[in-house]
Short mmCIF file of C-alpha atoms in Angstrom, two decimals:
data_model
loop_
_atom_site.label_atom_id
_atom_site.label_comp_id
_atom_site.label_asym_id
_atom_site.label_seq_id
_atom_site.Cartn_x
_atom_site.Cartn_y
_atom_site.Cartn_z
CA MET F 1 -68.45 -56.13 70.90
CA ARG F 2 -70.88 -58.86 69.87
CA TYR F 3 -73.50 -57.95 67.26
CA TYR F 4 -76.72 -59.70 66.28
CA ALA F 5 -78.46 -59.58 62.91
CA LEU F 6 -82.20 -60.21 62.70
CA VAL F 7 -83.21 -61.38 59.22
CA ASP F 8 -86.94 -60.94 58.58
CA VAL F 9 -88.74 -61.88 55.34
CA ASP F 10 -90.86 -59.00 54.01
CA ASN F 11 -94.56 -59.99 53.79
CA CYS F 12 -93.47 -63.62 53.85
CA TYR F 13 -96.47 -65.44 52.34
CA VAL F 14 -96.94 -62.82 49.65
CA SER F 15 -93.22 -62.91 48.82
CA CYS F 16 -93.38 -66.70 48.39
CA GLU F 17 -96.25 -66.32 45.91
CA ARG F 18 -94.53 -63.51 44.01
CA SER F 19 -91.32 -65.49 43.74
CA PHE F 20 -93.02 -67.62 41.06
CA ARG F 21 -95.30 -64.83 39.79
CA PRO F 22 -93.02 -61.82 39.18
CA ASP F 23 -95.85 -60.26 37.18
CA LEU F 24 -97.46 -59.51 40.56
CA ASN F 25 -94.62 -57.30 41.77
CA GLY F 26 -96.00 -53.83 42.45
CA LYS F 27 -99.60 -55.09 42.51
CA PRO F 28 -101.87 -55.55 45.57
CA VAL F 29 -101.74 -59.17 46.73
CA VAL F 30 -103.27 -60.91 49.76
CA VAL F 31 -103.10 -64.45 51.12
CA LEU F 32 -106.16 -65.97 52.78
CA SER F 33 -106.55 -68.21 55.81
CA ASN F 34 -107.69 -71.84 55.76
CA ASN F 35 -110.94 -72.34 53.86
CA ASP F 36 -110.31 -68.97 52.18
CA GLY F 37 -111.86 -67.32 55.20
CA CYS F 38 -110.07 -64.01 55.75
CA VAL F 39 -106.90 -62.07 54.92
CA VAL F 40 -103.79 -63.19 56.84
CA ALA F 41 -101.01 -61.61 54.73
CA ARG F 42 -100.86 -58.44 52.61
CA SER F 43 -98.41 -56.88 50.21
CA ASN F 44 -97.40 -53.27 50.81
CA GLU F 45 -99.66 -52.28 47.92
CA ALA F 46 -102.62 -54.03 49.55
CA LYS F 47 -101.87 -52.30 52.85
CA ALA F 48 -101.78 -48.95 51.02
CA LEU F 49 -105.26 -49.69 49.64
CA GLY F 50 -106.51 -50.09 53.19
CA VAL F 51 -106.87 -53.87 53.29
CA LYS F 52 -106.84 -54.92 56.95
CA ALA F 53 -105.65 -58.22 58.36
CA GLY F 54 -108.70 -60.32 59.17
CA THR F 55 -110.88 -58.87 56.42
CA PRO F 56 -113.32 -61.62 55.28
CA ALA F 57 -112.48 -62.75 51.76
CA PHE F 58 -116.06 -62.42 50.52
CA GLN F 59 -116.01 -58.70 51.38
CA LEU F 60 -112.93 -57.87 49.28
CA PRO F 61 -114.78 -57.33 45.95
CA GLN F 62 -117.28 -54.98 47.63
CA LEU F 63 -114.69 -53.07 49.68
CA PHE F 64 -112.14 -52.66 46.88
CA PRO F 65 -113.97 -52.72 43.53
CA GLY F 66 -111.73 -52.25 40.51
CA ALA F 67 -108.56 -52.29 42.65
CA GLY F 68 -107.04 -55.23 40.78
CA LEU F 69 -106.57 -57.13 44.03
CA TYR F 70 -105.04 -60.64 43.72
CA ALA F 71 -106.01 -63.17 46.41
CA PHE F 72 -104.30 -66.54 47.01
CA SER F 73 -105.35 -69.45 49.17
CA SER F 74 -102.76 -70.33 51.81
CA ASN F 75 -100.12 -72.77 50.53
CA TYR F 76 -98.19 -73.66 53.67
CA GLU F 77 -96.25 -76.45 51.97
CA LEU F 78 -94.76 -73.89 49.57
CA TYR F 79 -94.13 -71.31 52.31
CA ALA F 80 -92.37 -73.81 54.57
CA ASP F 81 -90.07 -75.02 51.80
CA MET F 82 -89.21 -71.55 50.51
CA THR F 83 -88.39 -70.22 53.98
CA ARG F 84 -86.29 -73.33 54.66
CA ARG F 85 -84.24 -72.55 51.56
CA LEU F 86 -83.94 -68.90 52.58
CA MET F 87 -82.74 -69.77 56.09
CA ASN F 88 -80.13 -72.11 54.62
CA ILE F 89 -78.70 -69.20 52.62
CA VAL F 90 -78.52 -67.09 55.78
CA ARG F 91 -76.96 -69.96 57.72
CA ASN F 92 -74.17 -70.21 55.16
CA GLU F 93 -73.40 -66.48 55.37
CA ALA F 94 -73.20 -66.09 59.17
CA PRO F 95 -70.86 -67.57 61.79
CA GLU F 96 -73.86 -68.78 63.83
CA PHE F 97 -77.58 -68.78 63.07
CA HIS F 98 -80.70 -69.49 65.14
CA ARG F 99 -84.09 -69.69 63.47
CA TYR F 100 -86.74 -67.87 65.48
CA SER F 101 -89.94 -68.37 63.45
CA ILE F 102 -91.06 -69.31 59.94
CA ASP F 103 -89.82 -65.98 58.55
CA GLU F 104 -87.24 -64.72 61.08
CA GLY F 105 -83.84 -65.75 62.36
CA PHE F 106 -80.99 -64.33 64.46
CA CYS F 107 -77.37 -64.36 63.29
CA ILE F 108 -74.60 -64.07 65.88
CA LEU F 109 -71.85 -62.12 64.17
CA ASP F 110 -68.89 -63.18 66.31
CA GLY F 111 -65.51 -62.81 64.61
CA MET F 112 -66.79 -60.23 62.14
CA ASP F 113 -65.24 -57.16 63.79
CA HIS F 114 -63.25 -56.40 60.64
CA PHE F 115 -66.37 -56.55 58.45
CA ASP F 116 -68.43 -53.60 57.29
CA LEU F 117 -71.62 -55.00 58.82
CA LYS F 118 -73.90 -52.64 56.92
CA ALA F 119 -72.37 -53.75 53.61
CA TRP F 120 -72.59 -57.40 54.75
CA GLY F 121 -76.31 -57.03 55.44
CA GLU F 122 -77.01 -55.34 52.11
CA ALA F 123 -75.07 -58.06 50.30
CA LEU F 124 -77.06 -60.77 52.11
CA HIS F 125 -80.31 -59.13 51.03
CA ARG F 126 -79.14 -59.09 47.40
CA LYS F 127 -78.05 -62.74 47.55
CA ILE F 128 -81.42 -63.88 48.89
CA LEU F 129 -83.32 -61.74 46.40
CA HIS F 130 -81.25 -63.09 43.51
CA GLY F 131 -81.47 -66.71 44.66
CA LEU F 132 -85.14 -66.88 45.70
CA GLY F 133 -86.78 -63.66 44.56
CA MET F 134 -87.78 -62.89 48.16
CA PRO F 135 -86.91 -59.56 49.84
CA VAL F 136 -85.71 -59.49 53.46
CA SER F 137 -85.09 -56.73 55.98
CA ILE F 138 -82.04 -56.98 58.22
CA GLY F 139 -81.47 -55.23 61.54
CA ILE F 140 -78.03 -55.30 63.16
CA ALA F 141 -77.37 -54.20 66.75
CA PRO F 142 -75.55 -55.20 69.96
CA THR F 143 -78.74 -56.67 71.52
CA LYS F 144 -81.51 -58.84 70.10
CA THR F 145 -84.26 -56.36 71.02
CA LEU F 146 -82.43 -53.53 69.26
CA ALA F 147 -81.80 -55.79 66.25
CA LYS F 148 -85.55 -56.45 66.01
CA MET F 149 -86.12 -52.69 66.18
CA ALA F 150 -83.51 -52.05 63.49
CA SER F 151 -85.17 -54.58 61.16
CA LYS F 152 -88.43 -52.62 61.43
CA PHE F 153 -86.63 -49.46 60.28
CA ALA F 154 -84.98 -51.40 57.43
CA LYS F 155 -88.42 -52.60 56.35
CA LYS F 156 -90.08 -49.18 56.58
CA TYR F 157 -87.49 -46.82 55.10
CA ALA F 158 -86.04 -47.43 51.63
CA GLY F 159 -83.00 -45.30 52.44
CA TYR F 160 -81.56 -48.09 54.57
CA HIS F 161 -81.30 -50.35 51.50
CA HIS F 162 -82.85 -53.24 53.45
CA CYS F 163 -80.29 -53.15 56.28
CA CYS F 164 -80.29 -50.89 59.36
CA LEU F 165 -77.27 -50.86 61.69
CA ILE F 166 -77.46 -49.52 65.26
CA ASP F 167 -73.87 -49.45 66.47
CA ASP F 168 -73.59 -46.50 68.87
CA ASP F 169 -75.63 -44.74 71.57
CA GLU F 170 -76.56 -41.83 69.33
CA LYS F 171 -78.23 -44.15 66.78
CA ARG F 172 -79.81 -46.19 69.58
CA ILE F 173 -81.41 -43.19 71.27
CA LYS F 174 -82.64 -41.71 67.99
CA ALA F 175 -84.18 -45.05 66.98
CA GLU F 176 -85.87 -45.50 70.35
CA GLN F 177 -87.32 -41.98 70.25
CA LEU F 178 -89.04 -42.84 66.94
CA PHE F 179 -90.21 -46.31 67.96
CA PRO F 180 -93.74 -46.76 69.44
CA ILE F 181 -93.79 -48.65 72.72
CA GLU F 182 -96.40 -51.12 71.46
CA ASP F 183 -94.03 -52.28 68.70
CA VAL F 184 -91.16 -53.14 71.07
CA TRP F 185 -90.35 -56.85 71.16
CA GLY F 186 -91.49 -58.24 74.51
CA ILE F 187 -94.07 -55.52 75.23
CA GLY F 188 -97.56 -56.99 75.00
CA ARG F 189 -100.95 -55.31 74.83
CA ARG F 190 -101.49 -55.32 78.59
CA TRP F 191 -98.09 -53.74 79.28
CA THR F 192 -98.67 -51.20 76.51
CA GLU F 193 -101.85 -50.02 78.24
CA LYS F 194 -100.04 -49.78 81.58
CA LEU F 195 -97.13 -47.83 80.06
CA ARG F 196 -99.35 -45.43 78.13
CA ARG F 197 -101.24 -44.63 81.33
CA ALA F 198 -97.84 -43.61 82.72
CA GLN F 199 -97.26 -41.32 79.69
CA ILE F 200 -94.69 -43.73 78.23
CA THR F 201 -95.32 -43.83 74.49
CA THR F 202 -91.93 -44.66 72.92
CA ALA F 203 -89.14 -47.16 73.47
CA TYR F 204 -86.96 -44.26 74.65
CA ASP F 205 -89.51 -43.25 77.29
CA PHE F 206 -89.38 -46.78 78.68
CA ALA F 207 -85.59 -47.11 78.45
CA ARG F 208 -84.99 -43.95 80.51
CA GLN F 209 -87.15 -45.08 83.44
CA PRO F 210 -85.31 -45.86 86.72
CA ALA F 211 -84.30 -49.47 87.21
CA SER F 212 -86.10 -49.59 90.58
CA TRP F 213 -89.40 -48.67 88.90
CA VAL F 214 -88.99 -51.29 86.18
CA TYR F 215 -88.03 -54.06 88.61
CA THR F 216 -91.01 -53.23 90.83
CA LEU F 217 -93.67 -53.30 88.12
CA PHE F 218 -92.44 -55.80 85.52
CA ASN F 219 -91.56 -59.47 85.40
CA ILE F 220 -88.30 -60.93 84.10
CA VAL F 221 -89.33 -60.46 80.45
CA GLY F 222 -90.07 -56.76 80.91
CA GLN F 223 -86.87 -56.26 82.88
CA ARG F 224 -84.81 -57.89 80.14
CA THR F 225 -86.50 -55.75 77.50
CA TRP F 226 -85.61 -52.58 79.46
CA ARG F 227 -81.98 -53.71 79.86
CA GLU F 228 -81.69 -54.58 76.17
CA LEU F 229 -83.07 -51.17 75.17
CA ASN F 230 -80.26 -49.69 77.24
CA GLY F 231 -77.67 -51.67 75.29
CA GLU F 232 -77.18 -54.63 77.63
CA ASP F 233 -77.22 -58.02 75.91
CA CYS F 234 -79.13 -60.20 78.37
CA ILE F 235 -81.67 -62.44 76.57
CA PRO F 236 -80.19 -65.98 76.55
CA ILE F 237 -79.61 -67.39 73.10
CA ASP F 238 -81.55 -70.49 74.15
CA ASP F 239 -84.66 -68.30 74.11
CA MET F 240 -84.03 -67.66 70.40
CA GLU F 241 -84.35 -71.30 69.44
CA MET F 242 -87.60 -72.77 68.24
CA ALA F 243 -88.07 -73.74 71.86
CA THR F 244 -89.56 -77.01 73.01
CA LYS F 245 -93.30 -76.55 72.90
CA LYS F 246 -95.59 -77.25 75.85
CA SER F 247 -98.27 -78.44 73.45
CA ILE F 248 -99.00 -78.93 69.75
CA CYS F 249 -102.43 -78.30 68.28
CA THR F 250 -103.93 -78.75 64.83
CA SER F 251 -107.47 -77.43 64.39
CA ARG F 252 -109.51 -76.05 61.53
CA SER F 253 -113.01 -74.96 60.66
CA PHE F 254 -114.83 -77.21 58.22
CA PRO F 255 -115.78 -75.79 54.80
CA ASN F 256 -119.40 -76.65 55.68
CA MET F 257 -121.14 -77.66 58.89
CA LEU F 258 -121.05 -81.44 59.47
CA THR F 259 -123.52 -83.68 61.25
CA ASP F 260 -122.13 -87.15 60.44
CA LYS F 261 -119.54 -88.56 62.84
CA GLN F 262 -117.72 -90.43 60.10
CA ASP F 263 -117.08 -87.20 58.19
CA ILE F 264 -115.68 -85.58 61.33
CA ARG F 265 -113.66 -88.70 62.13
CA THR F 266 -111.74 -88.30 58.86
CA HIS F 267 -110.87 -84.69 59.72
CA VAL F 268 -109.78 -85.68 63.24
CA ALA F 269 -107.60 -88.48 61.82
CA ASN F 270 -105.86 -85.97 59.57
CA TYR F 271 -105.34 -83.46 62.36
CA ALA F 272 -103.87 -86.21 64.55
CA ALA F 273 -101.54 -87.33 61.76
CA LEU F 274 -100.29 -83.76 61.31
CA CYS F 275 -99.63 -83.49 65.05
CA ALA F 276 -97.66 -86.74 64.99
CA GLU F 277 -95.56 -85.51 62.06
CA LYS F 278 -94.82 -82.28 63.96
CA LEU F 279 -93.73 -84.27 67.02
CA ARG F 280 -91.24 -86.25 64.95
CA ARG F 281 -89.95 -83.06 63.33
CA TYR F 282 -89.13 -81.67 66.79
CA HIS F 283 -87.84 -85.07 68.06
CA GLU F 284 -90.53 -85.16 70.72
CA VAL F 285 -93.22 -87.54 71.93
CA ALA F 286 -96.60 -86.85 73.56
CA GLY F 287 -97.95 -88.42 76.72
CA VAL F 288 -101.48 -87.06 76.35
CA VAL F 289 -103.80 -86.70 73.33
CA GLY F 290 -106.78 -84.34 73.37
CA VAL F 291 -109.69 -83.86 70.95
CA PHE F 292 -112.31 -81.12 70.83
CA VAL F 293 -115.35 -80.40 68.68
CA ASP F 294 -117.41 -77.23 68.44
CA THR F 295 -120.56 -75.98 66.72
CA ASN F 296 -121.00 -72.70 64.88
CA HIS F 297 -121.58 -70.07 67.56
CA PHE F 298 -122.63 -67.54 64.94
CA ARG F 299 -125.72 -69.61 64.17
CA ASP F 300 -128.13 -68.57 66.91
CA ASP F 301 -130.87 -70.56 65.20
CA LEU F 302 -129.07 -73.87 65.89
CA PRO F 303 -128.41 -75.68 69.17
CA GLN F 304 -124.88 -75.10 70.48
CA TYR F 305 -122.37 -77.58 71.88
CA GLY F 306 -118.65 -77.91 72.50
CA MET F 307 -116.56 -80.55 74.25
CA PHE F 308 -112.87 -81.34 74.93
CA ARG F 309 -111.54 -84.64 76.26
CA THR F 310 -108.06 -86.07 76.77
CA THR F 311 -106.57 -89.50 77.19
CA GLU F 312 -103.21 -90.48 78.63
CA LEU F 313 -101.06 -92.74 76.48
CA PRO F 314 -99.51 -95.66 78.37
CA THR F 315 -96.17 -94.93 76.67
CA PRO F 316 -95.46 -91.46 75.20
CA THR F 317 -95.21 -91.69 71.42
CA SER F 318 -95.00 -89.85 68.10
CA SER F 319 -96.41 -92.79 66.13
CA THR F 320 -99.02 -91.71 63.62
CA MET F 321 -100.94 -94.98 63.99
CA ARG F 322 -101.15 -94.81 67.79
CA ILE F 323 -101.98 -91.10 67.94
CA VAL F 324 -104.64 -91.36 65.23
CA ALA F 325 -106.15 -94.36 67.02
CA ALA F 326 -106.26 -92.46 70.33
CA ALA F 327 -107.78 -89.37 68.69
CA THR F 328 -110.52 -91.25 66.85
CA GLU F 329 -111.42 -93.12 70.05
CA LEU F 330 -111.68 -89.77 71.84
CA LEU F 331 -114.05 -88.52 69.15
CA ASP F 332 -116.54 -91.17 70.27
CA ARG F 333 -116.52 -89.52 73.71
CA VAL F 334 -117.01 -85.92 72.55
CA PHE F 335 -119.41 -86.40 69.64
CA PHE F 336 -123.17 -86.26 70.17
CA GLN F 337 -125.69 -86.67 67.39
CA GLY F 338 -128.05 -83.82 66.58
CA TYR F 339 -125.59 -80.92 66.34
CA HIS F 340 -124.14 -79.08 63.34
CA TYR F 341 -120.37 -79.12 63.89
CA LYS F 342 -118.17 -76.41 62.42
CA ARG F 343 -114.77 -77.08 63.97
CA ALA F 344 -112.62 -79.80 65.48
CA GLY F 345 -109.05 -80.09 66.67
CA VAL F 346 -106.41 -82.39 68.11
CA MET F 347 -103.88 -81.45 70.81
CA MET F 348 -100.66 -83.10 71.92
CA LEU F 349 -99.85 -82.51 75.61
CA ASP F 350 -97.21 -83.63 78.10
CA LEU F 351 -94.45 -83.32 75.48
CA GLN F 352 -90.98 -84.67 76.14
CA SER F 353 -87.83 -85.59 74.26
CA GLU F 354 -88.02 -88.79 72.23
CA HIS F 355 -84.69 -89.76 73.80
CA ALA F 356 -86.09 -89.82 77.35
CA VAL F 357 -89.25 -91.94 77.04
CA GLN F 358 -90.43 -93.65 80.21
CA ALA F 359 -92.14 -96.79 78.92
CA ASP F 360 -95.09 -98.52 80.58
CA LEU F 361 -94.02 -102.14 81.01
CA THR F 362 -97.60 -103.38 80.61
CA ASP F 363 -97.89 -101.58 77.26
CA TYR F 364 -94.37 -101.45 75.81
CA ASP F 365 -93.49 -103.92 73.06
CA ALA F 366 -89.95 -103.21 71.85
CA GLU F 367 -90.36 -105.00 68.52
CA ARG F 368 -93.66 -103.28 67.71
CA TYR F 369 -92.25 -99.93 68.85
CA GLN F 370 -89.34 -100.24 66.38
CA LYS F 371 -91.67 -101.30 63.56
CA LEU F 372 -93.85 -98.24 64.10
CA ARG F 373 -90.80 -95.97 64.14
CA CYS F 374 -89.53 -97.47 60.88
CA LEU F 375 -92.97 -97.11 59.30
CA ASP F 376 -93.14 -93.42 60.28
CA LYS F 377 -89.65 -92.78 58.93
CA VAL F 378 -90.56 -94.30 55.57
CA ALA F 379 -93.82 -92.34 55.40
CA ASP F 380 -92.08 -89.06 56.30
CA ARG F 381 -89.38 -89.66 53.69
CA ILE F 382 -91.92 -90.42 50.94
CA ASN F 383 -94.10 -87.43 51.85
CA ARG F 384 -91.09 -85.10 51.84
CA ALA F 385 -89.99 -86.36 48.45
CA GLU F 386 -93.36 -86.67 46.72
CA GLY F 387 -95.50 -84.11 48.54
CA LYS F 388 -97.62 -84.11 51.67
CA GLU F 389 -100.36 -86.74 52.01
CA THR F 390 -98.80 -88.92 49.31
CA LEU F 391 -98.80 -91.75 51.86
CA VAL F 392 -101.57 -91.68 54.49
CA LEU F 393 -103.57 -94.02 56.69
CA GLY F 394 -106.85 -95.33 55.33
CA SER F 395 -108.73 -93.39 58.02
CA GLN F 396 -107.29 -90.14 56.63
CA GLN F 397 -108.88 -90.46 53.20
CA TYR F 398 -111.99 -88.56 52.20
CA THR F 399 -114.48 -90.14 49.83
CA ARG F 400 -116.72 -87.61 48.12
CA PRO F 401 -120.34 -88.63 47.51
CA HIS F 402 -120.12 -87.72 43.80
CA GLU F 403 -116.87 -89.69 43.40
CA LYS F 404 -117.74 -92.84 45.25
CA GLY F 405 -114.76 -95.11 45.72
CA LYS F 406 -112.24 -92.35 44.99
CA ALA F 407 -110.02 -91.17 47.81
CA ALA F 408 -109.15 -87.49 48.17
CA HIS F 409 -106.18 -85.86 49.86
CA PHE F 410 -106.64 -84.16 53.24
CA ALA F 411 -105.86 -80.84 51.57
CA ASP F 412 -108.79 -81.36 49.22
CA ALA F 413 -111.22 -81.22 52.16
CA ILE F 414 -110.19 -77.63 52.85
CA ARG F 415 -111.55 -74.92 50.60
CA ARG F 416 -108.56 -73.52 48.71
CA ASP F 417 -110.01 -72.33 45.45
CA ARG F 418 -107.13 -69.92 44.79
CA LYS F 419 -104.19 -72.10 45.83
CA SER F 420 -100.97 -71.77 43.83
CA PRO F 421 -99.03 -74.88 42.73
CA ASN F 422 -96.47 -76.50 45.03
CA TYR F 423 -93.64 -75.44 42.74
CA THR F 424 -90.77 -76.77 44.86
CA THR F 425 -92.15 -79.94 46.47
CA ARG F 426 -94.28 -81.77 43.90
CA TRP F 427 -93.00 -83.09 40.59
CA GLU F 428 -96.28 -82.37 38.78
CA ASP F 429 -96.11 -78.69 39.83
CA ILE F 430 -92.59 -77.91 38.62
CA ILE F 431 -92.59 -74.91 36.30
CA GLN F 432 -92.07 -75.78 32.65
CA VAL F 433 -89.63 -73.48 30.87
CA ARG F 434 -90.08 -73.07 27.15
#
């Protein structure tokens, strides 16, 4: 029988921070969203205090006085690199591995029939903890949905020693009887409401429903979930990949409201450059670029405005220069003077493989196309080696009024007062051992 192992990083962002700050183990820690807006990740200790996801950062001192709460600004460069290292360890320990998200991945354990899978999972947890200082929870089962369920039990109950194995019907039924329907992988909020109205509150309640009822009321995703809960492996492994996206979007709120188009143009240029880098990472190109701007809808005393416009690229591309140029031109179409803008974003649409580009003969210049590709490769290589935004376009640089003539990194335009160092990706941030 084929088994799957779901490896899930415990409190991923917090674990990345604690990896370099072991003094914070056992203490309440939270990680904040962009611009230090609200809580997006919590340690178990912070959850025990009652800290909720989405709690505004400015309310934390009033809500939890004297709790010794540690708050970090989001450091996505660190989190991405640490999880990449973690997934490489998992990849080396399993016959086949498919990354599912930034902190999760599925192992296909073919050819491991002679292994004690529970012992294998516990050993993998210890190896990752020893190598990176990051705890993981591992769920092993004959279907991917049951493996996800098992990982939740491994995370919740210390007695599993970080690895829960569901390998027979007795364990499967017992696990499903204890598992709330809203926590089942593939069951969304709308389906949860429908199921609870039918007195279905656990995974077991759903699994024991007649097939005819399930196939009448649910789409293919719900039907697959029901079959997987009954022990049938039916979700294609292709669905486990970091699937080709239909769109890519980079958007953020500004630290302060902006009224000057040039200030917003610099933000838009940076968002467009990030989108282009993501396209190249996924070996894709975009045929359409979109830009939107929005005011602060919480300010009833100010006039409100929002606009989104797109433009079709003659030849789909992932070139930073061409995408930034298209995005900044679009800004001229969506920006109107007289408003206080709080947010902007750039979207990449009509995505396709970089290996199947249909060029526009009136636009395509083979020599220029190759030069742009080479330029992007060099920039990506330098930024990976030296840290993000080491090499940027001139339009991406911020010049602060009190530092006239000095350029600032894109990251500096986002409020991150509590950001930890980039320990693993920037030479100046490497820990010094004495």
